[in-house]
Amino acid sequence: MLINRSSGALAGWAIALFSAILIVLLFLKMAPQNAPWTFAINIPDTPVRGPLEPSADVLTPTGEHRFVHAASAVETSDGVLAFWYRALYEGAANAEIVSARFDGARWSKPRIVTDSARVSGDIGMTVKSLANPVPFRRSDKEIWLFFAASRLSGWATCEIEMVRSLDNGETWGPVERIYASPFFNLSHLTKSTPFLFADGRIGLPVYQEMNRKFPVLLVLNPQGKVVDRRRIGGGGKVGYQPMIVPTGPSTAIAFVRRLRHASPHKILMSRTDDGGKSWTPPAPIDLPNPSGPISAIRYDASHILMAFNDDPETERNITLALTDLEVKTFRRVGVIARMDNTLKKANVAYPFLISSAPGQYDVVYSRPLGTINHVRVSSAWIEHGAQSLAAQQ
Amino acid sequence: MTADIHSLLNDASTALIIFTASAAIASFFTKSFAARVVAGVVVVFVALLVPISTRSLFEWTVSTVGRLSLPGLVLLVTLAVSATTGRRIARSAEFRFAALVLAVAGLVLYPAATGFLNYDTYMLGYSGYLLPSTIALTTAYAIFRGYRVMTVVLNVAIAAFLLGIGESRNFWDYIIDPVAWIIGCGTWLALAAGFLLAPIVKPAKVLATAQPSSGIGETPISH
């Protein structure tokens, strides 16, 4: 009896001691990092060169009968690698994420990166549809591809997944879950380009879809695990699909797509001046938005290049514009795609802009009922367009 | 291999949820331990076989719930034991305290993290001292009261977080999940309802013939 009581007490003390050690380790692990967040700033070299005419082509094969949408792209050593998703209709089961390669002259045939069945197998639960692939160049050979997977039905039941390629997109590894929410890991989606922090962490702009729609910045460690999450603005019914462009070591702009029924019909913008830890509430700027996503990159030391739908009601065109780093002045440089008014639902949607070489810019976009399209423009075209439009004004 | 482990853990969580819910429902109709277990197992198999649209009910549940946290898993196992054996776990002070902690934690976490509030409490699970301090106090109280199971579960959850086991790097995901929150809230709602209805039910019991009770739990596990 005495032995039992003393061994019980001993066990109690052992548990208490073990708990104390774990709690100390927990405090050490969760100690706040007081180091400032800083963006990796890469000011591109922008020589004025290249043809004065854009070149345009179609990535999807002739007679593509599936719904194709949300194209994105990443530069490769010999061209561009584009991604998009296709399914019987938007949100349909058995969707595929596909890629195609551009060598400067023509696009390769689309290849399947992954599909609903493979994602289901890799994460151990059935997913319905896939959407919004966004690539991130991790190194010269390594590409990470983030995308959204709907687990039940509808985009509100999405979680974010990632696949890695160690050979520049030739082959892809197993799907990994990006854990971003405590509520069954629902409901976040991707749309825009990830970026690097100076310490090697990765910023992944995403958005919350269920209940409220607001933009979110996920911070991933170099292994690809979410280690922080910040709302762009406080939250609420705000806007979605943020596009973040770092403008300085601790400053960045987030362009935000407005909600469909929200006014005014303008692009929203949020700012950070503490490396992304906190963001101002998204506010309208002086550019129209039909509730379409915005794509933007750093153009040179003092400008951002944007691709957007320059219309308050419909995704009627895709326009490129230059803005200063404070996003106070805008110079439209030209329209690169227009809606075909003779067709129903022939809107030009979801532009995704990259710089594939110094002075060379590629935009991929969708006409969702059939084609993924590509336009290449040069810095010469951009400068010429900016000057011409300025002269007209 | 990793995919198999993911699948196994997800499926086990769902099987446990369906089994527990079915055994609990069966407990209203039978006092037999075997019958309740059989009911739970049969419903799990039915869920595997019954298609709803393109998937089985089991697959829909897996896709909804995913994987439980360790505390959620232990809580659900406790409920499963209670549902099949008839042990009245709500009489356990340890269970009530664990359920209260989960209910309060979920109330702090989920409405804010899912956008109902403009402050994101999920961030507290990445870094900072607030959540560890709360867990330290909870653990200290559990040790003080001699709640051994709860202490061990919290320790294992902390160790899993420290070792980076699991897909999340957020401490919240190691100590709570929405199913555990629902169970915690349900437990305290049931306790509150019992407390409020007791003055009404007790006089009726005086008039009723004394009968052995059935249903979820008559025998306390402890306390």
XYZ file of C-alpha atoms in Angstrom:
616
model
C 0.000 0.000 0.000
C 2.763 2.388 1.024
C 4.817 1.328 -1.970
C 1.849 1.937 -4.260
C 1.278 5.350 -2.755
C 4.919 6.360 -3.021
C 5.254 5.048 -6.562
C 2.104 6.973 -7.463
C 3.570 10.138 -5.979
C 6.822 9.487 -7.810
C 4.949 9.112 -11.071
C 3.131 12.360 -10.324
C 6.383 14.210 -9.734
C 7.898 12.676 -12.870
C 4.939 13.870 -14.936
C 5.187 17.330 -13.360
C 8.899 17.522 -14.103
C 8.422 16.310 -17.668
C 5.603 18.829 -18.161
C 7.791 21.641 -16.835
C 10.576 20.750 -19.259
C 8.149 20.643 -22.185
C 6.604 23.971 -21.220
C 10.054 25.596 -21.066
C 10.884 24.192 -24.506
C 7.512 25.420 -25.771
C 8.248 28.938 -24.537
C 11.661 28.830 -26.218
C 10.210 27.630 -29.520
C 7.422 30.182 -29.531
C 9.545 33.125 -28.423
C 8.523 36.083 -30.617
C 11.022 36.899 -33.328
C 11.779 40.562 -32.921
C 13.823 40.813 -36.099
C 12.098 43.049 -38.652
C 10.545 41.386 -41.670
C 12.299 42.428 -44.851
C 11.554 41.636 -48.455
C 14.177 40.367 -50.878
C 14.259 43.218 -53.336
C 15.317 42.419 -56.846
C 15.233 45.518 -58.986
C 15.107 44.238 -62.548
C 17.447 45.374 -65.236
C 15.169 46.938 -67.837
C 16.997 47.790 -71.034
C 14.759 49.355 -73.658
C 14.834 46.770 -76.407
C 12.806 44.281 -78.360
C 10.152 44.490 -81.065
C 7.639 47.291 -81.171
C 4.803 44.859 -81.819
C 3.467 42.329 -79.331
C 3.371 38.680 -80.350
C 0.370 36.555 -79.454
C -0.439 32.877 -79.530
C -2.694 30.241 -78.074
C -1.440 27.560 -75.690
C -4.409 25.223 -75.732
C -4.823 22.735 -78.565
C -7.392 23.464 -81.238
C -10.762 22.030 -80.314
C -10.175 22.103 -76.561
C -13.694 21.481 -75.256
C -12.996 21.709 -71.534
C -13.168 24.684 -69.240
C -9.664 26.164 -69.059
C -8.777 28.930 -66.680
C -6.391 30.681 -64.297
C -3.200 30.537 -66.317
C 0.104 31.389 -64.698
C 3.741 31.216 -65.748
C 7.328 31.091 -64.600
C 10.486 31.892 -66.506
C 12.878 29.091 -67.468
C 16.409 29.178 -68.812
C 15.096 28.740 -72.342
C 11.692 30.368 -72.224
C 8.472 30.196 -70.272
C 6.636 27.413 -68.462
C 2.887 28.056 -68.174
C 0.258 26.347 -66.029
C -3.508 26.317 -65.978
C -6.349 24.065 -64.902
C -8.925 22.305 -67.001
C -12.115 20.439 -66.193
C -15.434 19.639 -67.786
C -16.779 22.855 -66.304
C -15.649 25.218 -63.556
C -15.423 23.295 -60.317
C -16.098 19.927 -61.950
C -14.626 16.741 -60.561
C -11.581 15.112 -62.136
C -9.838 18.378 -62.873
C -6.270 18.584 -64.111
C -3.422 21.017 -63.600
C -1.487 21.149 -66.854
C 1.667 22.806 -68.103
C 3.092 23.838 -71.451
C 6.523 25.078 -72.406
C 7.368 28.015 -74.668
C 10.772 28.008 -76.331
C 10.418 31.456 -77.828
C 8.861 30.209 -81.040
C 6.075 27.790 -80.165
C 4.269 26.180 -77.275
C 4.603 22.493 -76.501
C 1.587 20.249 -76.076
C 0.040 20.473 -72.598
C 1.257 17.907 -70.067
C -0.560 16.903 -66.920
C 1.188 18.040 -63.744
C -1.367 16.464 -61.439
C -5.063 15.713 -61.269
C -7.832 15.250 -58.705
C -7.199 11.503 -58.353
C -3.491 11.916 -57.714
C -4.062 14.719 -55.232
C -6.631 12.565 -53.420
C -4.190 9.673 -53.228
C -1.317 11.807 -51.990
C -3.175 13.626 -49.220
C -5.338 10.700 -48.148
C -8.736 12.251 -48.797
C -10.892 12.665 -51.862
C -10.825 16.067 -53.514
C -13.207 17.183 -56.186
C -11.701 19.889 -58.319
C -8.450 21.809 -58.732
C -7.809 25.440 -59.584
C -5.493 28.434 -59.704
C -1.965 27.029 -60.063
C 0.776 29.536 -59.189
C 4.457 28.697 -59.679
C 7.346 29.853 -57.565
C 10.941 29.547 -58.696
C 12.782 28.161 -55.687
C 16.170 27.801 -57.408
C 17.652 27.402 -60.870
C 16.187 23.895 -61.133
C 13.467 23.794 -58.501
C 9.930 25.026 -59.013
C 7.138 24.870 -56.460
C 3.588 24.897 -57.763
C 0.805 25.947 -55.422
C -2.838 25.377 -56.281
C -6.271 25.120 -54.697
C -8.146 21.836 -54.287
C -11.847 21.745 -53.391
C -12.503 18.937 -50.930
C -16.291 18.901 -51.029
C -18.022 21.122 -53.543
C -17.535 24.779 -54.316
C -14.461 26.926 -53.928
C -15.240 27.660 -50.282
C -14.183 24.099 -49.443
C -10.710 24.545 -50.882
C -7.378 24.030 -49.273
C -4.001 24.856 -50.773
C -1.672 22.144 -52.041
C 1.876 22.224 -53.338
C 3.944 20.059 -55.672
C 7.674 20.384 -56.204
C 9.713 19.855 -59.311
C 13.474 19.456 -59.050
C 14.017 19.407 -62.827
C 12.418 22.635 -63.980
C 8.948 21.232 -64.407
C 9.742 17.988 -66.225
C 8.569 15.798 -63.345
C 6.655 16.551 -60.163
C 6.807 15.088 -56.672
C 3.943 14.106 -54.396
C 1.321 16.624 -53.388
C 1.827 18.293 -50.008
C -0.861 20.059 -48.027
C -0.347 23.697 -47.111
C -1.848 23.990 -43.656
C -3.316 27.478 -43.393
C -6.465 27.328 -41.294
C -7.567 25.729 -38.015
C -11.074 25.079 -39.309
C -10.575 21.745 -41.094
C -7.880 23.569 -43.090
C -10.636 25.366 -45.042
C -10.948 27.710 -46.960
C -7.993 29.355 -48.660
C -7.167 29.668 -52.345
C -4.191 30.816 -54.364
C -4.058 33.161 -57.331
C -0.965 35.358 -57.346
C 2.796 35.084 -57.498
C 4.690 34.163 -54.329
C 7.720 36.254 -53.381
C 10.821 35.965 -51.220
C 11.684 37.504 -47.908
C 15.322 38.453 -47.273
C 15.741 35.625 -44.743
C 14.682 32.950 -47.222
C 11.055 32.658 -46.149
C 8.409 32.751 -48.860
C 5.371 34.994 -49.006
C 2.317 33.346 -50.545
C -0.601 35.706 -51.227
C -3.881 33.833 -50.787
C -7.444 34.605 -49.798
C -10.133 33.363 -47.478
C -13.275 32.340 -49.359
C -15.756 30.952 -46.806
C -17.940 33.238 -44.709
C -15.978 36.415 -45.399
C -13.746 37.150 -48.368
C -10.487 38.799 -47.459
C -6.883 38.686 -48.641
C -4.258 36.888 -46.572
C -0.478 36.632 -46.650
C 0.889 33.206 -45.747
C 4.536 33.085 -44.719
C 6.263 29.786 -45.503
C 9.600 28.590 -44.200
C 12.217 27.400 -46.711
C 10.828 23.872 -46.333
C 7.402 25.016 -47.488
C 5.516 24.950 -44.165
C 3.314 27.853 -43.134
C 4.971 29.605 -40.179
C 2.868 32.777 -40.068
C -0.328 34.219 -41.438
C -1.331 37.856 -41.740
C -4.571 39.351 -42.961
C -4.217 42.061 -45.561
C -6.462 44.580 -43.867
C -8.346 43.422 -40.825
C -10.674 40.951 -42.488
C -14.386 41.099 -43.203
C -16.025 41.246 -46.614
C -13.204 43.088 -48.308
C -11.864 41.674 -51.551
C -9.718 38.809 -52.691
C -6.909 37.491 -54.862
C -4.201 39.836 -53.571
C -1.176 40.533 -55.765
C 1.791 41.668 -53.680
C 4.666 43.699 -55.092
C 7.519 44.527 -52.705
C 8.641 48.101 -53.290
C 11.371 48.374 -50.651
C 12.964 46.297 -47.909
C 9.978 46.843 -45.642
C 7.363 48.281 -47.981
C 5.015 46.574 -50.390
C 1.782 47.121 -52.254
C -1.047 44.605 -52.453
C -3.495 45.013 -55.314
C -6.806 43.419 -54.395
C -9.692 42.288 -56.584
C -12.952 43.916 -55.536
C -15.979 41.834 -54.574
C -18.473 41.438 -57.394
C -21.268 43.351 -55.690
C -19.067 45.959 -54.029
C -18.665 49.600 -54.999
C -16.833 51.500 -56.260
C -15.852 49.414 -59.263
C -12.166 50.071 -58.781
C -9.018 48.151 -57.957
C -8.357 48.025 -54.232
C -4.952 48.533 -52.724
C -3.327 47.872 -49.366
C 0.125 48.852 -48.127
C 2.604 47.589 -45.600
C 5.577 49.434 -44.190
C 6.715 46.756 -41.738
C 7.645 43.979 -44.127
C 4.162 42.493 -44.334
C 3.417 42.143 -40.619
C 0.530 44.569 -40.871
C -1.442 45.957 -43.784
C -3.703 48.948 -44.268
C -7.369 48.258 -45.046
C -7.732 47.861 -48.835
C -8.908 51.120 -50.396
C -9.886 51.964 -53.983
C -7.359 53.476 -56.368
C -7.986 55.336 -59.587
C -8.145 52.321 -61.888
C -11.361 50.468 -62.786
C -11.981 46.846 -61.856
C -14.790 44.615 -63.093
C -14.016 42.229 -60.218
C -11.080 40.658 -61.945
C -7.663 39.776 -60.568
C -4.676 42.056 -61.080
C -1.179 40.916 -61.932
C 1.821 43.138 -61.291
C 5.610 43.004 -61.177
C 8.434 45.368 -60.483
C 9.320 47.044 -63.810
C 12.364 49.104 -62.867
C 13.785 51.031 -59.917
C 10.802 53.359 -59.759
C 7.879 51.628 -61.480
C 5.463 48.720 -61.222
C 4.052 47.126 -64.376
C 0.433 46.013 -64.051
C -1.839 43.824 -66.167
C -5.536 44.312 -65.458
C -9.019 44.531 -66.939
C -9.421 48.215 -67.717
C -13.188 48.332 -67.398
C -15.516 48.788 -64.416
C -18.094 46.209 -65.528
C -16.707 43.470 -67.775
C -13.428 41.693 -68.411
C -13.515 43.344 -71.823
C -9.785 43.853 -72.302
C -6.414 43.299 -70.731
C -4.378 46.446 -70.397
C -0.831 47.059 -69.269
C -0.047 50.139 -67.199
C 2.920 51.590 -65.373
C 2.593 53.098 -61.950
C 5.053 54.610 -59.521
C 6.022 52.749 -56.358
C 3.548 54.790 -54.328
C 0.781 53.884 -56.809
C -0.240 57.512 -57.174
C 0.151 58.030 -60.911
C -0.716 55.656 -63.746
C 0.319 55.470 -67.385
C -1.577 53.018 -69.547
C 0.821 51.575 -72.106
C -1.471 49.526 -74.279
C -4.174 46.912 -74.634
C -2.877 43.394 -75.249
C -6.157 41.457 -75.474
C -9.744 42.294 -76.260
C -13.002 40.478 -75.789
C -14.561 39.035 -78.909
C -17.926 40.785 -78.974
C -19.330 38.333 -81.484
C -19.096 35.473 -78.992
C -20.973 34.897 -75.761
C -18.884 34.876 -72.606
C -15.725 35.600 -74.558
C -14.253 37.748 -71.839
C -10.486 37.921 -71.405
C -9.771 36.986 -67.832
C -7.146 36.354 -65.196
C -4.026 37.981 -66.657
C -0.763 36.709 -65.201
C 2.314 38.779 -65.910
C 5.969 37.807 -65.656
C 9.273 39.111 -66.887
C 10.911 36.203 -68.672
C 14.104 38.076 -69.593
C 15.443 41.630 -69.196
C 13.129 43.860 -71.196
C 10.797 40.986 -72.126
C 7.341 40.466 -70.602
C 4.878 37.629 -70.979
C 1.202 37.682 -70.114
C -0.905 34.526 -70.070
C -4.665 34.788 -69.688
C -7.802 32.815 -70.374
C -10.860 32.958 -72.491
C -12.407 30.478 -70.069
C -14.668 28.724 -72.552
C -11.875 27.402 -74.661
C -8.412 28.896 -74.757
C -5.404 29.908 -72.758
C -3.595 32.714 -74.524
C -0.165 34.261 -74.434
C 1.107 37.696 -75.346
C 4.754 38.725 -75.338
C 5.699 42.381 -75.254
C 9.018 44.150 -75.023
C 10.198 47.059 -72.949
C 10.485 48.979 -76.221
C 6.749 48.448 -76.802
C 5.994 49.470 -73.230
C 8.057 52.668 -73.399
C 6.655 53.517 -76.825
C 3.095 52.906 -75.612
C 3.570 54.978 -72.494
C 4.982 57.872 -74.467
C 2.320 57.710 -77.200
C -0.552 57.671 -74.720
C 1.048 60.441 -72.696
C 1.379 62.526 -75.874
C -2.276 61.880 -76.762
C -3.360 62.994 -73.317
C 4.376 5.512 -47.593
C 3.588 9.075 -46.430
C 0.375 9.004 -48.451
C -0.598 5.729 -46.754
C -0.025 7.230 -43.315
C -2.112 10.301 -44.219
C -4.871 8.064 -45.498
C -4.754 5.802 -42.443
C -4.927 8.696 -39.965
C -7.731 10.433 -41.863
C -9.740 7.221 -42.196
C -9.207 6.322 -38.534
C -10.529 9.722 -37.435
C -13.642 9.355 -39.540
C -14.219 5.735 -38.498
C -14.011 6.780 -34.857
C -16.444 9.667 -35.337
C -19.017 7.493 -37.116
C -18.554 4.610 -34.675
C -18.975 6.844 -31.617
C -22.016 8.653 -32.968
C -23.674 5.360 -33.936
C -22.884 3.644 -30.629
C -24.233 6.677 -28.771
C -27.480 6.539 -30.722
C -27.675 2.764 -30.164
C -27.288 3.344 -26.419
C -30.761 4.872 -26.362
C -32.196 1.551 -27.546
C -30.043 -1.130 -25.958
C -28.033 -1.642 -22.804
C -25.947 -4.387 -24.359
C -22.274 -3.527 -24.839
C -22.007 -5.972 -27.738
C -25.066 -4.567 -29.470
C -23.726 -1.032 -29.225
C -20.338 -2.083 -30.619
C -22.014 -3.986 -33.432
C -24.203 -0.971 -34.206
C -21.124 1.258 -34.390
C -19.220 -1.145 -36.632
C -22.194 -1.786 -38.902
C -22.774 1.930 -39.462
C -19.084 2.410 -40.298
C -19.417 -0.290 -42.967
C -22.689 1.158 -44.218
C -20.988 4.566 -44.489
C -18.259 2.921 -46.526
C -20.744 1.332 -48.895
C -23.500 3.927 -49.262
C -22.769 6.257 -52.140
C -23.872 9.873 -52.032
C -23.281 11.409 -55.433
C -19.777 10.371 -56.449
C -18.414 9.270 -53.073
C -19.352 7.134 -50.114
C -20.637 8.769 -46.949
C -17.369 7.717 -45.340
C -15.312 9.520 -47.996
C -17.422 12.676 -47.657
C -16.757 12.631 -43.930
C -13.018 12.116 -44.446
C -12.951 15.028 -46.890
C -14.771 17.233 -44.398
C -13.014 16.387 -41.176
C -9.540 15.334 -42.219
C -7.534 14.421 -39.160
C -8.269 14.985 -35.489
C -5.843 16.552 -33.069
C -4.490 14.331 -30.291
C -6.766 15.822 -27.614
C -9.688 15.439 -30.002
C -8.761 11.830 -30.629
C -8.487 11.041 -26.907
C -11.773 12.804 -26.213
C -13.485 10.839 -28.959
C -12.033 7.534 -27.727
C -13.322 8.394 -24.251
C -16.747 9.089 -25.704
C -16.611 5.844 -27.675
C -15.853 3.927 -24.471
C -18.665 5.743 -22.721
C -21.113 5.126 -25.547
C -20.407 1.399 -25.677
C -19.969 0.605 -21.986
C -22.489 3.048 -20.594
C -19.968 4.668 -18.282
C -21.118 8.141 -17.384
C -18.080 10.195 -18.235
C -19.745 13.530 -17.578
C -19.445 12.689 -13.889
C -15.671 12.753 -14.278
C -14.297 16.111 -13.177
C -11.305 15.555 -15.444
C -13.527 15.023 -18.467
C -15.616 18.073 -17.599
C -12.500 20.204 -17.220
C -11.021 18.941 -20.502
C -14.324 19.612 -22.272
C -14.453 23.104 -20.773
C -10.913 23.892 -21.891
C -11.712 22.745 -25.438
C -15.005 24.640 -25.521
C -13.388 27.884 -24.387
C -10.317 27.428 -26.607
C -12.533 26.813 -29.636
C -14.619 29.836 -28.821
C -11.470 31.953 -28.774
C -10.049 30.376 -31.931
C -12.695 29.516 -34.509
C -14.972 32.561 -34.811
C -11.940 34.845 -35.053
C -9.857 32.608 -37.303
C -12.666 32.045 -39.787
C -13.335 35.728 -40.246
C -16.261 36.483 -37.941
C -13.953 38.828 -36.045
C -11.381 41.182 -37.463
C -8.651 39.833 -35.210
C -6.983 36.576 -36.204
C -6.397 34.482 -33.064
C -4.855 31.680 -35.143
C -1.707 33.844 -35.352
C -1.171 33.247 -31.632
C -0.280 29.649 -32.442
C 2.749 30.579 -34.550
C 4.678 32.600 -31.991
C 4.227 34.626 -28.823
C 3.782 33.808 -25.158
C 0.023 34.080 -24.732
C -0.934 30.602 -25.923
C 2.012 28.816 -24.219
C 1.199 30.679 -20.981
C -2.424 29.555 -21.159
C -1.375 25.970 -21.826
C 1.187 26.140 -19.000
C -1.531 27.267 -16.562
C -3.914 24.598 -17.837
C -1.251 21.918 -17.450
C -0.340 23.158 -13.970
C -3.970 23.008 -12.912
C -4.335 19.517 -14.399
C -1.242 18.368 -12.456
C -2.516 20.017 -9.273
C -5.868 18.279 -9.563
C -4.283 14.977 -10.487
C -5.783 14.840 -13.983
C -3.201 12.391 -15.277
C -4.782 11.615 -18.668
C -5.198 15.280 -19.500
C -1.633 16.065 -18.413
C -0.217 13.267 -20.529
C -2.305 14.279 -23.548
C -1.157 17.892 -23.251
C 2.445 16.743 -22.893
C 2.240 14.546 -25.967
C 0.593 17.384 -27.932
C 3.357 19.804 -26.899
C 6.041 17.234 -27.744
C 4.460 16.619 -31.170
C 4.476 20.360 -31.846
C 8.092 20.728 -30.685
C 9.182 17.859 -32.905
C 7.237 19.188 -35.887
C 5.215 16.006 -36.300
C 2.184 16.764 -38.389
C 1.553 19.057 -41.312
C 0.894 22.232 -39.369
C 3.452 24.430 -37.648
C 0.763 26.154 -35.624
C 0.429 25.118 -31.973
C -3.355 25.490 -32.050
C -3.604 22.545 -34.429
C -1.919 20.268 -31.894
C -4.279 21.063 -29.029
C -7.682 21.436 -30.641
C -9.718 20.619 -33.736
C -13.295 21.554 -34.639
C -14.650 18.094 -33.725
C -13.104 18.342 -30.257
C -14.574 21.820 -29.935
C -18.033 20.574 -30.863
C -17.727 17.761 -28.304
C -16.535 20.206 -25.646
C -19.411 22.595 -26.333
C -21.905 19.715 -26.552
C -20.765 18.340 -23.220
C -21.204 21.652 -21.448
C -24.501 22.383 -23.145
C -25.731 18.976 -21.966
C -24.446 19.651 -18.458
C -26.078 23.066 -18.427
C -29.341 21.625 -19.716
C -29.181 18.913 -17.057
C -28.582 21.512 -14.363
C -31.466 23.672 -15.539
C -33.848 20.751 -15.988
C -32.919 19.001 -12.730
C -35.544 20.781 -10.591
C -38.199 19.759 -13.121
C -37.010 16.181 -13.626
C -36.268 15.285 -9.988
C -39.869 15.442 -8.653
C -40.924 13.272 -11.574
C -38.244 10.730 -10.655
C -39.600 10.524 -7.129
C -42.897 9.385 -8.529
C -41.343 7.015 -11.052
C -40.377 3.429 -10.271
C -36.648 3.021 -9.713
C -35.169 1.452 -12.845
C -31.630 0.788 -13.955
C -30.752 3.472 -16.430
C -29.449 2.982 -19.889
C -28.072 5.432 -22.399
C -24.718 7.127 -22.401
C -23.109 6.191 -19.169
C -24.274 5.394 -15.765
C -21.044 4.409 -14.090
C -18.534 7.154 -13.438
C -15.000 6.493 -14.616
C -13.623 8.409 -11.682
C -14.624 11.028 -9.131
